[in-house]
C-alpha cells in the first residue's frame, strides 16, 4: 500500500486543521474522499461491491464479515489468499489495467471481479 | 445404477428430495428427524456397529455455537455410551474449523479419550493451512496420496476418500484421476457380496449444485461399485441429514456436532444457522451404522444430541 492514500492525506490535513484551530471544515471532504472504493466486504457469502472498479495502482482490501472463513482466489494472476476468519482481511495492489475475476476458494460459487482502469 | 447429475437447478434439487423418500425429513423447517433408518427398521444385532460423527469444526466460537468442543464431547459421550459398543468411530471431516495445530490437538485429545479406533477423512476446513500437513500428521499414517485409504472390518470393506483438495465449479468435491485409479484397483479383487462403505466429506452425489454440494467425479467413483450388492456412502459437509437410496447404493449425510447449516432452496447462503436458545442440541447429532446382512444397505440411525 502506498504510504499516502487519499484518505491518509486528508487525515493529515484534518490533523493540521485541528492544530490550527479550524476543527471541522477540513473534515468534510474526508467523507467524500474516504477509501471505501478500495474495500470489498464479504457478507452472507456475497462480495460487496460486486464488481468493484478502481484506478490502476490501487490496493484493494477484502474483509470477511461472515462467521465462516472465506478466501480470495484471483486465478488469472495466480493469487490466493489464506483463509480469512471472521474480520480477517486480505489486500492486493492492482498495478495493471484489466478485469480480474475472482472467487472464494472455499465457496467458489461466490464470484466477482475487480475492474482496474 | 446410474447417478443422475445433469440438472443443476431447483427442480433437480426437488428430485433429490423425492429420492430421500421421507417427506418429514425434508419439509419440516430445520427438519429434525429424531431417527431415521435406511433398510430394515428392525436392524438385527449382528455385533458389528460403528458410529459416525462429522463436522466438529473445533475452533469455531461464533454465536451459532460458542462451545463446539463441548458439543463434540457430548456427541462422543453418546457414542461411548451406546449399548451396542461401536467397533470404531468414523469422522467424516471438518474436524477443525481453521486447520490450526491447537484445533487438531483438541480433536485428537477428545477422540483419543473414547479409547475407540478412529478413521477420518479430511474436510476442506482441515486442509486450509500448511499444505494439509497438520491433517496428515494426525491422520495420514498408512494412507496414500492426499490421505485416502481402505481397510476391512467384520467382512465390510471401508474406503476413505479425499474430495476436498481441488474444489470444482461452484465448489464441488473432486477426487482426481490418481485417486480414481487407486479406487478402481482397490475394489477390483473383492467379491461382489462384500458390503462396501465409502466415506468422504463432500457428498459423493449431487445434493445441491448452487452451493457445490456434490462431487464432480463422484459418479465415476461409484461406477466401480456397480456390481456390489451393498454400498453405503457416508458424507458430511452439509450439516444436515439427507438420504437417497438408489439400487444397492445408500447415500447418507450426517449432522454436524457443531452447528446446523442452511437448507438448500430455502436459505440464502449455506452459513451457520442460529437456532433458538436451548434448541441447538436438537440440530446436532451422531449416526450409528449397523451391518444387517450383506444383501442390503447398512442400517443407519441418526440421533440428535437432545430433543
Coordinates of C-alpha atoms in Angstrom, one line a residue:
Chain A
X1 CA 0.0 0.0 0.0
X2 CA 1.4 3.4 -0.9
X3 CA 2.3 5.3 2.2
X4 CA -0.1 8.2 1.5
X5 CA -3.5 7.2 0.4
X6 CA -6.0 9.9 -0.4
X7 CA -7.7 9.3 2.9
X8 CA -4.3 9.4 4.6
X9 CA -3.6 12.8 3.0
X10 CA -6.9 14.2 4.0
X11 CA -6.5 12.8 7.5
X12 CA -3.2 14.6 7.8
X13 CA -4.8 17.9 6.6
X14 CA -7.5 17.4 9.1
X15 CA -5.0 16.9 11.9
X16 CA -3.3 20.1 10.7
X17 CA -6.6 21.9 10.7
X18 CA -7.3 20.8 14.2
X19 CA -3.9 22.1 15.3
X20 CA -4.6 25.4 13.6
X21 CA -7.9 25.8 15.3
X22 CA -10.2 25.2 12.3
X23 CA -11.6 21.9 13.5
X24 CA -14.5 20.9 11.3
X25 CA -14.0 22.3 7.8
X26 CA -11.2 20.1 6.7
X27 CA -13.1 17.0 8.0
X28 CA -15.9 17.4 5.4
X29 CA -14.0 16.1 2.4
X30 CA -12.9 13.1 4.4
X31 CA -16.3 11.5 3.9
X32 CA -16.3 12.1 0.2
X33 CA -12.7 11.1 -0.1
X34 CA -12.8 8.0 2.2
X35 CA -11.2 5.0 0.6
X36 CA -14.4 2.9 0.7
X37 CA -13.9 2.5 -3.1
X38 CA -11.0 0.1 -2.3
X39 CA -12.8 -2.0 0.2
X40 CA -14.8 -5.2 -0.6
X41 CA -16.9 -6.6 2.2
X42 CA -18.0 -10.2 2.5
X43 CA -21.4 -10.6 4.0
X44 CA -23.6 -13.8 3.9
X45 CA -21.5 -15.4 1.2
X46 CA -21.5 -12.3 -1.1
X47 CA -18.9 -9.8 -2.2
X48 CA -19.9 -6.2 -2.0
X49 CA -19.5 -4.2 -4.1
X50 CA -19.7 -6.6 -7.0
X51 CA -18.0 -5.7 -9.2
X52 CA -15.5 -3.2 -7.9
X53 CA -13.9 -0.6 -10.2
X54 CA -10.7 1.0 -9.2
X55 CA -7.8 3.1 -10.6
X56 CA -4.6 1.4 -11.6
X57 CA -2.2 1.2 -8.7
X58 CA -5.0 0.8 -6.1
X59 CA -4.7 -1.6 -3.3
X60 CA -8.0 -3.4 -2.7
X61 CA -8.8 -4.9 0.7
X62 CA -11.3 -7.6 1.3
X63 CA -12.8 -8.0 4.8
X64 CA -14.7 -11.1 5.9
X65 CA -17.8 -10.3 8.0
X66 CA -19.2 -13.8 8.0
X67 CA -18.9 -16.5 10.7
X68 CA -17.4 -18.8 8.2
X69 CA -13.9 -18.4 6.7
X70 CA -13.5 -17.3 3.1
X71 CA -10.5 -16.8 0.8
X72 CA -9.8 -14.8 -2.3
X73 CA -8.6 -16.6 -5.4
X74 CA -7.5 -14.5 -8.4
X75 CA -6.9 -17.3 -10.8
X76 CA -5.8 -15.3 -13.8
X77 CA -2.8 -13.9 -11.9
X78 CA -2.2 -16.9 -9.6
X79 CA -3.0 -15.1 -6.4
X80 CA -4.6 -17.0 -3.5
X81 CA -5.2 -15.5 0.0
X82 CA -5.0 -17.6 3.1
X83 CA -8.4 -18.4 4.7
X84 CA -9.7 -15.3 6.3
X85 CA -11.6 -15.9 9.6
X86 CA -14.2 -13.5 10.8
X87 CA -12.9 -9.9 10.5
X88 CA -9.9 -11.2 8.6
X89 CA -8.6 -9.2 5.7
X90 CA -6.6 -9.6 2.5
X91 CA -5.1 -6.9 0.4
X92 CA -3.8 -6.9 -3.1
X93 CA -2.5 -4.0 -5.2
X94 CA -3.6 -3.9 -8.8
X95 CA -0.8 -2.3 -10.9
X96 CA -2.1 -3.1 -14.4
X97 CA -5.4 -2.2 -16.0
X98 CA -7.7 -5.1 -16.8
X99 CA -10.6 -7.2 -15.5
X100 CA -9.7 -9.6 -12.7
X101 CA -12.3 -12.3 -11.9
X102 CA -12.1 -13.9 -8.5
X103 CA -13.9 -16.4 -6.4
X104 CA -13.8 -17.6 -2.8
X105 CA -11.5 -20.6 -2.7
X106 CA -13.7 -22.3 -0.1
X107 CA -17.0 -21.5 -1.7
X108 CA -16.3 -20.9 -5.4
X109 CA -20.0 -20.1 -6.1
X110 CA -19.0 -16.7 -4.6
X111 CA -17.8 -14.8 -7.7
X112 CA -17.0 -11.3 -8.5
X113 CA -14.4 -9.1 -10.3
X114 CA -12.2 -6.1 -9.9
X115 CA -12.1 -3.8 -12.9
X116 CA -8.9 -1.8 -13.0
X117 CA -8.9 1.3 -15.2
Chain B
X1 CA -27.0 -48.0 -11.1
X2 CA -26.7 -44.5 -12.5
X3 CA -26.2 -41.2 -10.8
X4 CA -28.5 -38.6 -12.2
X5 CA -26.5 -35.4 -12.1
X6 CA -27.4 -33.2 -15.0
X7 CA -30.0 -30.9 -13.7
X8 CA -28.4 -28.1 -11.7
X9 CA -31.5 -26.2 -10.8
X10 CA -34.1 -26.2 -8.1
X11 CA -36.1 -28.9 -10.0
X12 CA -33.1 -31.1 -9.7
X13 CA -33.0 -30.4 -6.0
X14 CA -36.6 -31.2 -5.6
X15 CA -36.0 -34.5 -7.3
X16 CA -33.3 -35.2 -4.7
X17 CA -36.0 -34.6 -2.1
X18 CA -38.1 -37.3 -3.6
X19 CA -35.1 -39.7 -3.6
X20 CA -34.8 -39.2 0.1
X21 CA -38.1 -41.0 0.4
X22 CA -39.2 -39.3 3.6
X23 CA -41.1 -36.1 3.3
X24 CA -40.7 -35.3 7.0
X25 CA -37.0 -35.5 6.7
X26 CA -37.1 -32.7 4.2
X27 CA -40.1 -30.5 4.7
X28 CA -40.1 -29.7 8.4
X29 CA -38.5 -26.3 8.7
X30 CA -35.0 -27.0 10.0
X31 CA -36.2 -30.7 10.0
X32 CA -35.2 -32.6 13.0
X33 CA -35.9 -36.3 12.4
X34 CA -35.3 -37.9 15.7
X35 CA -34.1 -41.0 13.9
X36 CA -34.4 -42.5 10.5
X37 CA -33.5 -45.9 9.3
X38 CA -32.3 -46.9 5.9
X39 CA -33.0 -50.5 5.2
X40 CA -34.7 -52.8 7.7
X41 CA -36.2 -51.0 10.6
X42 CA -35.6 -53.9 13.0
X43 CA -31.9 -54.0 12.3
X44 CA -30.7 -57.3 13.6
X45 CA -28.0 -57.2 16.2
X46 CA -25.0 -58.6 14.4
X47 CA -22.4 -57.5 16.8
X48 CA -21.0 -55.0 14.3
X49 CA -21.8 -51.4 14.7
X50 CA -19.8 -48.3 14.2
X51 CA -20.5 -44.6 14.8
X52 CA -20.3 -41.6 12.6
X53 CA -19.5 -38.1 13.8
X54 CA -18.9 -35.2 11.5
X55 CA -18.1 -31.5 11.1
X56 CA -17.0 -30.8 14.6
X57 CA -15.4 -27.5 13.5
X58 CA -13.2 -27.3 16.5
X59 CA -12.1 -23.7 16.9
X60 CA -15.5 -22.2 15.8
X61 CA -16.7 -19.8 18.5
X62 CA -19.4 -17.7 16.9
X63 CA -23.0 -17.2 18.2
X64 CA -24.3 -20.2 16.3
X65 CA -22.4 -22.4 18.8
X66 CA -19.8 -20.7 21.1
X67 CA -18.7 -24.0 22.5
X68 CA -18.2 -26.6 19.8
X69 CA -15.7 -28.5 22.0
X70 CA -18.5 -29.2 24.4
X71 CA -21.0 -30.4 21.8
X72 CA -18.4 -32.6 20.2
X73 CA -17.7 -34.1 23.6
X74 CA -21.4 -34.7 24.1
X75 CA -21.6 -36.5 20.8
X76 CA -18.6 -38.7 21.8
X77 CA -20.1 -39.4 25.2
X78 CA -23.2 -40.5 23.4
X79 CA -21.2 -42.8 21.2
X80 CA -19.2 -44.4 24.0
X81 CA -22.4 -45.0 26.0
X82 CA -24.1 -46.9 23.1
X83 CA -25.4 -50.2 24.4
X84 CA -24.1 -52.0 21.3
X85 CA -20.5 -51.0 21.6
X86 CA -19.3 -49.5 18.4
X87 CA -16.2 -51.1 16.8
X88 CA -14.9 -47.7 15.9
X89 CA -15.7 -44.1 15.2
X90 CA -15.6 -42.5 11.8
X91 CA -15.3 -38.7 11.4
X92 CA -16.3 -37.5 8.0
X93 CA -14.3 -34.3 8.0
X94 CA -14.1 -30.7 9.2
X95 CA -12.6 -31.9 12.4
X96 CA -11.2 -28.4 12.8
X97 CA -12.5 -25.0 11.7
X98 CA -9.3 -23.5 10.5
X99 CA -6.7 -26.3 10.4
X100 CA -4.8 -24.9 13.4
X101 CA -2.5 -27.2 15.2
X102 CA -4.3 -26.5 18.5
X103 CA -7.6 -27.4 16.9
X104 CA -6.2 -30.7 15.7
X105 CA -4.8 -31.3 19.1
X106 CA -8.1 -30.8 20.8
X107 CA -9.7 -33.2 18.3
X108 CA -7.1 -35.9 18.9
X109 CA -7.5 -35.5 22.6
X110 CA -11.3 -35.9 22.6
X111 CA -11.3 -38.7 20.1
X112 CA -8.4 -40.4 21.9
X113 CA -10.3 -40.3 25.2
X114 CA -13.0 -42.6 23.7
X115 CA -10.4 -45.4 23.5
X116 CA -12.0 -46.4 20.2
X117 CA -10.2 -46.7 16.9
X118 CA -10.9 -43.6 14.8
X119 CA -11.0 -43.3 11.0
X120 CA -11.2 -39.9 9.4
X121 CA -11.4 -38.2 6.0
X122 CA -10.5 -34.5 5.7
X123 CA -12.9 -31.7 5.1
X124 CA -11.9 -28.5 3.3
X125 CA -11.6 -26.8 6.7
X126 CA -8.9 -29.4 7.7
X127 CA -6.6 -28.5 4.8
X128 CA -6.5 -24.7 4.9
X129 CA -3.0 -24.4 6.2
X130 CA 0.5 -25.9 5.8
X131 CA -0.3 -27.7 2.6
X132 CA -2.5 -30.1 4.6
X133 CA 0.4 -31.2 6.7
X134 CA -1.4 -30.7 10.0
X135 CA -4.1 -33.1 8.9
X136 CA -1.7 -35.7 7.5
X137 CA 0.5 -35.5 10.6
X138 CA -2.5 -36.6 12.7
X139 CA -4.4 -38.9 10.3
X140 CA -2.2 -39.6 7.3
X141 CA -0.3 -42.6 8.6
X142 CA -0.7 -45.5 6.3
X143 CA -2.7 -43.5 3.7
X144 CA -2.0 -42.9 0.1
X145 CA -1.9 -39.6 -1.9
X146 CA -3.8 -36.9 -0.1
X147 CA -4.8 -39.2 2.6
X148 CA -7.1 -41.9 1.0
X149 CA -7.1 -45.5 2.2
X150 CA -9.2 -48.6 2.7
X151 CA -9.5 -51.3 5.3
X152 CA -11.7 -54.3 6.2
X153 CA -13.6 -54.9 9.3
X154 CA -16.1 -57.7 10.1
X155 CA -16.3 -58.6 6.4
X156 CA -17.1 -55.0 5.4
X157 CA -14.7 -53.1 3.1
X158 CA -14.3 -49.5 4.1
X159 CA -12.9 -46.8 1.7
X160 CA -11.9 -43.4 2.9
X161 CA -11.8 -40.8 0.1
X162 CA -10.4 -37.3 -0.1
X163 CA -12.5 -34.9 -2.2
X164 CA -11.7 -31.5 -0.8
X165 CA -8.3 -30.8 -2.3
X166 CA -9.3 -29.2 -5.6
X167 CA -12.9 -27.9 -5.5
X168 CA -14.5 -27.6 -8.9
X169 CA -17.1 -25.3 -10.4
X170 CA -19.3 -24.0 -7.6
X171 CA -17.3 -25.8 -5.0
X172 CA -18.0 -29.4 -6.0
X173 CA -15.7 -32.0 -4.4
X174 CA -13.1 -33.6 -6.6
X175 CA -11.4 -37.0 -6.3
X176 CA -8.9 -36.6 -9.2
X177 CA -7.5 -39.2 -11.6
X178 CA -4.9 -40.7 -9.3
X179 CA -7.4 -41.4 -6.5
X180 CA -10.0 -42.8 -9.0
X181 CA -7.4 -45.2 -10.4
X182 CA -6.4 -46.3 -7.0
X183 CA -10.1 -46.8 -6.1
X184 CA -10.8 -48.9 -9.2
X185 CA -7.9 -51.2 -8.3
X186 CA -8.8 -51.3 -4.6
X187 CA -12.3 -52.7 -5.1
X188 CA -11.4 -54.9 -8.1
X189 CA -10.4 -58.0 -6.3
X190 CA -13.4 -58.0 -3.9
X191 CA -16.3 -60.4 -4.1
X192 CA -19.5 -58.7 -5.2
X193 CA -21.1 -59.8 -2.0
X194 CA -18.7 -57.7 0.1
X195 CA -20.6 -54.8 1.7
X196 CA -18.8 -51.6 0.9
X197 CA -18.8 -48.4 3.0
X198 CA -17.4 -45.3 1.3
X199 CA -16.5 -42.3 3.5
X200 CA -15.9 -38.8 2.0
X201 CA -16.5 -35.3 3.3
X202 CA -18.4 -33.7 0.5
X203 CA -21.4 -35.7 -0.6
X204 CA -20.5 -38.0 -3.5
X205 CA -23.8 -37.5 -5.1
X206 CA -25.2 -34.1 -6.2
X207 CA -27.3 -32.6 -3.4
X208 CA -27.3 -29.0 -4.4
X209 CA -25.3 -27.7 -7.3
X210 CA -25.7 -24.0 -6.5
X211 CA -23.6 -24.4 -3.3
X212 CA -21.3 -27.0 -4.8
X213 CA -22.8 -29.8 -2.6
X214 CA -21.7 -32.8 -4.7
X215 CA -18.6 -34.3 -6.2
X216 CA -17.7 -33.6 -9.8
X217 CA -16.3 -37.1 -10.4
X218 CA -18.4 -38.9 -7.8
X219 CA -20.3 -40.8 -10.5
X220 CA -17.0 -42.2 -11.9
X221 CA -16.1 -43.5 -8.4
X222 CA -19.5 -45.1 -7.9
X223 CA -19.3 -46.8 -11.3
X224 CA -16.5 -49.0 -9.9
X225 CA -19.0 -50.3 -7.3
X226 CA -22.0 -51.1 -9.6
X227 CA -21.5 -54.8 -9.2
X228 CA -21.6 -54.8 -5.4
X229 CA -24.8 -55.8 -3.6
X230 CA -24.5 -53.3 -0.7
X231 CA -22.8 -49.9 -1.0
X232 CA -23.2 -47.3 1.8
X233 CA -21.9 -43.8 1.2
X234 CA -21.4 -41.7 4.3
X235 CA -20.7 -38.0 3.9
X236 CA -20.7 -34.8 6.0
X237 CA -20.1 -31.2 4.9
X238 CA -23.7 -30.0 4.7
X239 CA -24.6 -30.2 8.4
X240 CA -28.0 -31.8 8.0
X241 CA -29.3 -35.2 7.2
X242 CA -30.0 -36.1 3.6
X243 CA -30.6 -39.5 2.3
X244 CA -31.1 -41.3 -1.0
X245 CA -31.3 -44.9 -1.9
X246 CA -30.6 -45.9 -5.4
X247 CA -30.4 -49.5 -6.3
X248 CA -27.9 -51.1 -4.0
X249 CA -26.4 -47.8 -3.0
X250 CA -27.5 -45.9 0.1
X251 CA -26.3 -42.3 0.4
X252 CA -26.4 -40.5 3.7
X253 CA -25.1 -37.2 5.1
X254 CA -24.7 -36.8 8.8
X255 CA -25.5 -33.9 11.1
X256 CA -22.7 -31.7 12.4
X257 CA -21.7 -31.8 16.0
X258 CA -21.1 -28.0 15.9
X259 CA -23.9 -26.1 14.1
X260 CA -26.6 -26.6 11.6
X261 CA -26.4 -25.1 8.1
X262 CA -29.0 -23.5 5.9
X263 CA -31.4 -25.7 3.9
X264 CA -30.8 -25.6 0.2
X265 CA -33.6 -23.9 -1.7
X266 CA -34.7 -22.1 1.5
X267 CA -31.7 -20.3 2.9
X268 CA -29.9 -17.5 1.0
X269 CA -26.5 -18.9 1.7
X270 CA -25.0 -22.1 3.4
X271 CA -23.8 -20.3 6.5
X272 CA -24.3 -21.3 10.1
X273 CA -28.0 -21.2 11.2
X274 CA -28.9 -19.6 14.5
X275 CA -31.5 -21.7 16.4
X276 CA -33.5 -20.7 19.5
X277 CA -31.5 -20.8 22.7
X278 CA -31.6 -24.2 24.2
X279 CA -32.5 -25.9 20.9
X280 CA -29.1 -26.3 19.5
X281 CA -28.6 -29.9 20.6
X282 CA -31.7 -30.9 18.6
X283 CA -29.8 -29.9 15.4
X284 CA -26.6 -31.7 16.2
X285 CA -26.0 -35.4 16.4
X286 CA -24.4 -38.6 15.6
X287 CA -25.2 -41.6 13.4
X288 CA -25.0 -45.3 14.3
X289 CA -24.4 -47.7 11.4
X290 CA -25.1 -51.4 11.8
X291 CA -24.5 -54.3 9.4
X292 CA -27.8 -56.0 8.9
X293 CA -26.8 -58.6 6.3
X294 CA -24.7 -58.4 3.2
X295 CA -27.5 -58.1 0.7
X296 CA -28.9 -54.8 1.8
X297 CA -27.6 -51.4 2.7
X298 CA -26.4 -51.0 6.2
X299 CA -28.9 -49.7 8.8
X300 CA -28.3 -46.1 9.8
X301 CA -29.9 -44.4 12.8
X302 CA -29.4 -40.7 13.3
X303 CA -29.7 -39.4 16.8
X304 CA -29.7 -35.8 17.9
X305 CA -27.8 -34.8 21.0
X306 CA -31.0 -33.8 22.6
X307 CA -34.7 -33.3 21.9

